[in-house]
Each structure stands twice: as C-alpha cells, then as structure tokens.
PDB file of C-alpha atoms in Angstrom:
ATOM      1  CA  MET A   1      94.071 102.483 111.543  1.00 95.00           C
ATOM      2  CA  ILE A   2      97.239 101.408 109.791  1.00 97.00           C
ATOM      3  CA  THR A   3      96.739  98.582 106.945  1.00 97.00           C
ATOM      4  CA  ASP A   4      98.573  97.289 103.941  1.00 97.00           C
ATOM      5  CA  ARG A   5      95.318  95.323 102.948  1.00 95.00           C
ATOM      6  CA  THR A   6      96.831  91.980 104.016  1.00 94.00           C
ATOM      7  CA  LYS A   7      94.557  91.689 107.103  1.00 90.00           C
ATOM      8  CA  PRO A   8      90.676  92.118 105.706  1.00 86.00           C
ATOM      9  CA  ALA A   9      89.149  92.884 109.003  1.00 83.00           C
ATOM     10  CA  MET A  10      90.986  95.965 109.143  1.00 86.00           C
ATOM     11  CA  LYS A  11      88.687  97.661 106.813  1.00 86.00           C
ATOM     12  CA  TRP A  12      85.757  96.232 108.834  1.00 83.00           C
ATOM     13  CA  ALA A  13      87.067  97.434 111.944  1.00 85.00           C
ATOM     14  CA  ALA A  14      87.435 101.206 110.480  1.00 88.00           C
ATOM     15  CA  SER A  15      84.101 100.780 109.202  1.00 87.00           C
ATOM     16  CA  GLU A  16      82.434  99.694 112.252  1.00 83.00           C
ATOM     17  CA  LEU A  17      84.308 102.323 114.605  1.00 85.00           C
ATOM     18  CA  LYS A  18      83.055 105.161 112.231  1.00 90.00           C
ATOM     19  CA  ASN A  19      79.515 103.651 112.369  1.00 86.00           C
ATOM     20  CA  ARG A  20      79.781 104.059 116.400  1.00 84.00           C
ATOM     21  CA  GLY A  21      80.748 107.817 115.820  1.00 91.00           C
ATOM     22  CA  LYS A  22      84.536 107.389 116.209  1.00 89.00           C
ATOM     23  CA  LYS A  23      87.064 109.508 114.208  1.00 94.00           C
ATOM     24  CA  VAL A  24      89.267 107.272 112.247  1.00 94.00           C
ATOM     25  CA  TYR A  25      91.887 107.844 110.047  1.00 97.00           C
ATOM     26  CA  LEU A  26      93.024 105.308 107.480  1.00 97.00           C
ATOM     27  CA  VAL A  27      96.437 104.766 106.487  1.00 98.00           C
ATOM     28  CA  ASP A  28      96.735 102.728 103.667  1.00 98.00           C
ATOM     29  CA  LEU A  29     100.327 101.400 102.935  1.00 98.00           C
ATOM     30  CA  SER A  30      99.460  99.034 100.173  1.00 97.00           C
ATOM     31  CA  GLY A  31     100.743  99.336  96.712  1.00 94.00           C
ATOM     32  CA  GLU A  32      97.617 100.899  95.546  1.00 95.00           C
ATOM     33  CA  PRO A  33      96.247 102.911  98.416  1.00 95.00           C
ATOM     34  CA  ASP A  34      92.475 103.817  98.778  1.00 93.00           C
ATOM     35  CA  PRO A  35      92.087 107.500  97.510  1.00 95.00           C
ATOM     36  CA  ASN A  36      90.232 108.328 100.614  1.00 93.00           C
ATOM     37  CA  SER A  37      93.226 107.183 102.878  1.00 96.00           C
ATOM     38  CA  LEU A  38      96.277 108.682 104.160  1.00 98.00           C
ATOM     39  CA  LYS A  39      99.412 107.331 102.547  1.00 97.00           C
ATOM     40  CA  ASN A  40     101.807 107.289 105.240  1.00 97.00           C
ATOM     41  CA  VAL A  41     102.020 107.639 109.144  1.00 98.00           C
ATOM     42  CA  ILE A  42     103.371 111.200 109.004  1.00 97.00           C
ATOM     43  CA  SER A  43     100.282 112.518 107.240  1.00 98.00           C
ATOM     44  CA  LEU A  44      98.247 111.851 110.582  1.00 98.00           C
ATOM     45  CA  PRO A  45      97.346 114.644 112.565  1.00 98.00           C
ATOM     46  CA  SER A  46      98.661 115.217 116.002  1.00 97.00           C
ATOM     47  CA  GLY A  47      96.700 114.342 119.086  1.00 97.00           C
ATOM     48  CA  ILE A  48      95.919 110.604 118.115  1.00 97.00           C
ATOM     49  CA  ALA A  49      95.215 108.474 121.194  1.00 95.00           C
ATOM     50  CA  ASN A  50      95.232 105.252 119.865  1.00 94.00           C
ATOM     51  CA  ALA A  51      96.443 103.250 116.816  1.00 96.00           C
ATOM     52  CA  VAL A  52      95.801  99.845 115.327  1.00 94.00           C
ATOM     53  CA  ILE A  53      98.171  98.303 113.077  1.00 96.00           C
ATOM     54  CA  GLY A  54      97.547  95.403 110.697  1.00 95.00           C
ATOM     55  CA  ILE A  55     100.410  95.121 108.409  1.00 96.00           C
ATOM     56  CA  THR A  56     102.388  92.021 107.194  1.00 96.00           C
ATOM     57  CA  LYS A  57     104.504  93.475 104.575  1.00 96.00           C
ATOM     58  CA  SER A  58     106.799  95.310 106.926  1.00 97.00           C
ATOM     59  CA  ASP A  59     107.508  95.510 110.319  1.00 98.00           C
ATOM     60  CA  PRO A  60     104.874  97.453 112.232  1.00 98.00           C
ATOM     61  CA  GLY A  61     108.015  98.217 114.961  1.00 98.00           C
ATOM     62  CA  ASP A  62     109.069 101.003 112.318  1.00 98.00           C
ATOM     63  CA  LEU A  63     105.854 102.736 112.929  1.00 98.00           C
ATOM     64  CA  VAL A  64     105.445 102.725 116.582  1.00 98.00           C
ATOM     65  CA  PRO A  65     107.844 105.640 117.308  1.00 98.00           C
ATOM     66  CA  LEU A  66     106.139 107.732 114.443  1.00 98.00           C
ATOM     67  CA  LEU A  67     102.841 106.802 116.215  1.00 98.00           C
ATOM     68  CA  ARG A  68     103.743 107.993 119.392  1.00 98.00           C
ATOM     69  CA  GLU A  69     105.126 111.222 117.812  1.00 98.00           C
ATOM     70  CA  LYS A  70     101.469 111.795 116.786  1.00 98.00           C
ATOM     71  CA  GLY A  71     100.303 111.162 120.191  1.00 98.00           C
ATOM     72  CA  ALA A  72      99.439 107.372 120.118  1.00 98.00           C
ATOM     73  CA  ASN A  73      99.653 106.121 123.786  1.00 97.00           C
ATOM     74  CA  LYS A  74      97.835 102.514 123.097  1.00 95.00           C
ATOM     75  CA  ILE A  75      98.954 100.525 120.142  1.00 96.00           C
ATOM     76  CA  TRP A  76      97.026  97.531 119.111  1.00 92.00           C
ATOM     77  CA  LEU A  77      98.902  95.081 116.960  1.00 94.00           C
ATOM     78  CA  HIS A  78      96.241  92.925 115.020  1.00 89.00           C
ATOM     79  CA  TRP A  79      96.384  89.212 115.214  1.00 82.00           C
ATOM     80  CA  THR A  80      99.174  87.693 113.888  1.00 87.00           C
ATOM     81  CA  THR A  81     101.213  90.877 113.194  1.00 91.00           C
ATOM     82  CA  LYS A  82     103.082  91.529 116.223  1.00 93.00           C
ATOM     83  CA  THR A  83     106.924  91.413 116.085  1.00 96.00           C
ATOM     84  CA  GLU A  84     109.709  91.470 118.786  1.00 97.00           C
ATOM     85  CA  LYS A  85     110.623  95.007 117.175  1.00 98.00           C
ATOM     86  CA  ALA A  86     107.162  96.235 117.586  1.00 98.00           C
ATOM     87  CA  LEU A  87     106.981  94.888 121.109  1.00 97.00           C
ATOM     88  CA  GLU A  88     110.279  96.570 122.115  1.00 98.00           C
ATOM     89  CA  ALA A  89     109.282  99.740 120.494  1.00 98.00           C
ATOM     90  CA  CYS A  90     105.948 100.122 122.686  1.00 98.00           C
ATOM     91  CA  GLN A  91     107.796  98.986 125.934  1.00 98.00           C
ATOM     92  CA  LYS A  92     110.827 101.266 125.188  1.00 98.00           C
ATOM     93  CA  LEU A  93     108.122 104.409 124.617  1.00 98.00           C
ATOM     94  CA  LYS A  94     105.976 103.145 127.484  1.00 98.00           C
ATOM     95  CA  LEU A  95     103.030 102.460 125.343  1.00 98.00           C
ATOM     96  CA  GLU A  96     100.039 100.126 126.186  1.00 95.00           C
ATOM     97  CA  CYS A  97     100.125  97.503 123.635  1.00 96.00           C
ATOM     98  CA  ILE A  98      97.477  95.046 122.919  1.00 90.00           C
ATOM     99  CA  ILE A  99      98.410  91.768 121.117  1.00 91.00           C
ATOM    100  CA  GLY A 100      96.910  88.515 119.829  1.00 75.00           C
ATOM    101  CA  TYR A 101      93.243  89.577 118.856  1.00 71.00           C
ATOM    102  CA  CYS A 102      91.201  90.911 116.113  1.00 67.00           C
ATOM    103  CA  PRO A 103      89.431  94.253 116.698  1.00 70.00           C
ATOM    104  CA  MET A 104      86.431  92.718 114.907  1.00 61.00           C
ATOM    105  CA  MET A 105      86.232  90.016 117.739  1.00 61.00           C
ATOM    106  CA  TYR A 106      85.026  93.042 120.074  1.00 58.00           C
ATOM    107  CA  LEU A 107      83.287  95.260 117.577  1.00 63.00           C
ATOM    108  CA  GLY A 108      81.389  92.715 115.436  1.00 58.00           C
ATOM    109  CA  SER A 109      77.797  91.675 116.291  1.00 63.00           C
ATOM    110  CA  GLY A 110      75.644  88.980 115.019  1.00 62.00           C
ATOM    111  CA  LEU A 111      76.439  85.833 113.448  1.00 60.00           C
ATOM    112  CA  SER A 112      79.516  86.013 111.769  1.00 58.00           C
ATOM    113  CA  ILE A 113      83.034  84.404 111.685  1.00 58.00           C
ATOM    114  CA  HIS A 114      83.744  87.079 114.198  1.00 53.00           C
ATOM    115  CA  GLY A 115      80.799  86.330 116.312  1.00 58.00           C
ATOM    116  CA  VAL A 116      81.873  82.555 116.364  1.00 59.00           C
ATOM    117  CA  HIS A 117      85.284  83.845 117.247  1.00 58.00           C
ATOM    118  CA  ARG A 118      84.239  86.000 119.960  1.00 56.00           C
ATOM    119  CA  MET A 119      81.852  83.098 121.415  1.00 60.00           C
ATOM    120  CA  ILE A 120      84.807  80.493 121.551  1.00 65.00           C
ATOM    121  CA  ALA A 121      86.887  83.429 123.188  1.00 61.00           C
ATOM    122  CA  LYS A 122      84.445  83.598 126.004  1.00 65.00           C
ATOM    123  CA  VAL A 123      84.061  79.888 126.330  1.00 75.00           C
ATOM    124  CA  THR A 124      87.956  79.469 126.739  1.00 75.00           C
ATOM    125  CA  GLY A 125      88.510  82.616 128.866  1.00 73.00           C
ATOM    126  CA  LYS A 126      90.591  84.346 126.369  1.00 64.00           C
ATOM    127  CA  TYR A 127      87.857  87.532 125.765  1.00 57.00           C
TER     128      TYR A 127
END
C-alpha cells in the first residue's frame, strides 16, 4: 500500500487487509510518515505480488517500475489517482492494472459510506 495520506481509505484498506490475515507493507510518502511505515518503495522487500497506490501529490507512474522490480504483477490505482504515465508504465511492463475503484468498496462491510458505494455499484453494474 503506497500512500501520501491524501486518500484516507488507504489506511482503512491496509487495516482491513491485515485483519483478514494478509501481509501488508505500508509505504508512507507523506511529509510526516507514520513511524511504523516504510519511507520509500525501494525499502519494500522483493517478492511482493500486488500493490495499491493511493497518492495525489506525485505521479504514481513514477512508482510503477520500482514496484515491478520488487515483484508486483498487479497494480491497483486508487480511485481518482490514475495518470497517463501510470497507465503507460503498467502497459509497457505488462502489469495488470485496476483503476477507478476504491479498495474499501470491496473490503468494507456493514453500513458505511463504502457499503453505500458498493450497493450503488452493484445496482449500476459497476461492481
């Protein structure tokens, strides 16, 4: 999970994935990184398979090649964070790229803004 803290759902998604027993590495690129997080993508261990990018202060496309070097083969660009550079990098590196959705729409449960979003997506066929 790559965040600059401009997308609050990234923290919730990381927490929910951990609650489900997934190994989650949080890379915090904000000006005041969480002390329990990694400070850059280079610090990630090799062998990661998936990455969720939720940054708006810089272009996620700059991170895609570094994530590929770490083993990522699937990149999820959080809702409203996709850029042409990121899409082109994913295509060039033959990475599966998910765009246009918030992970919490799929991870969240119960009555919440994410649950309402999920319901609307299901009704409109976008889930």
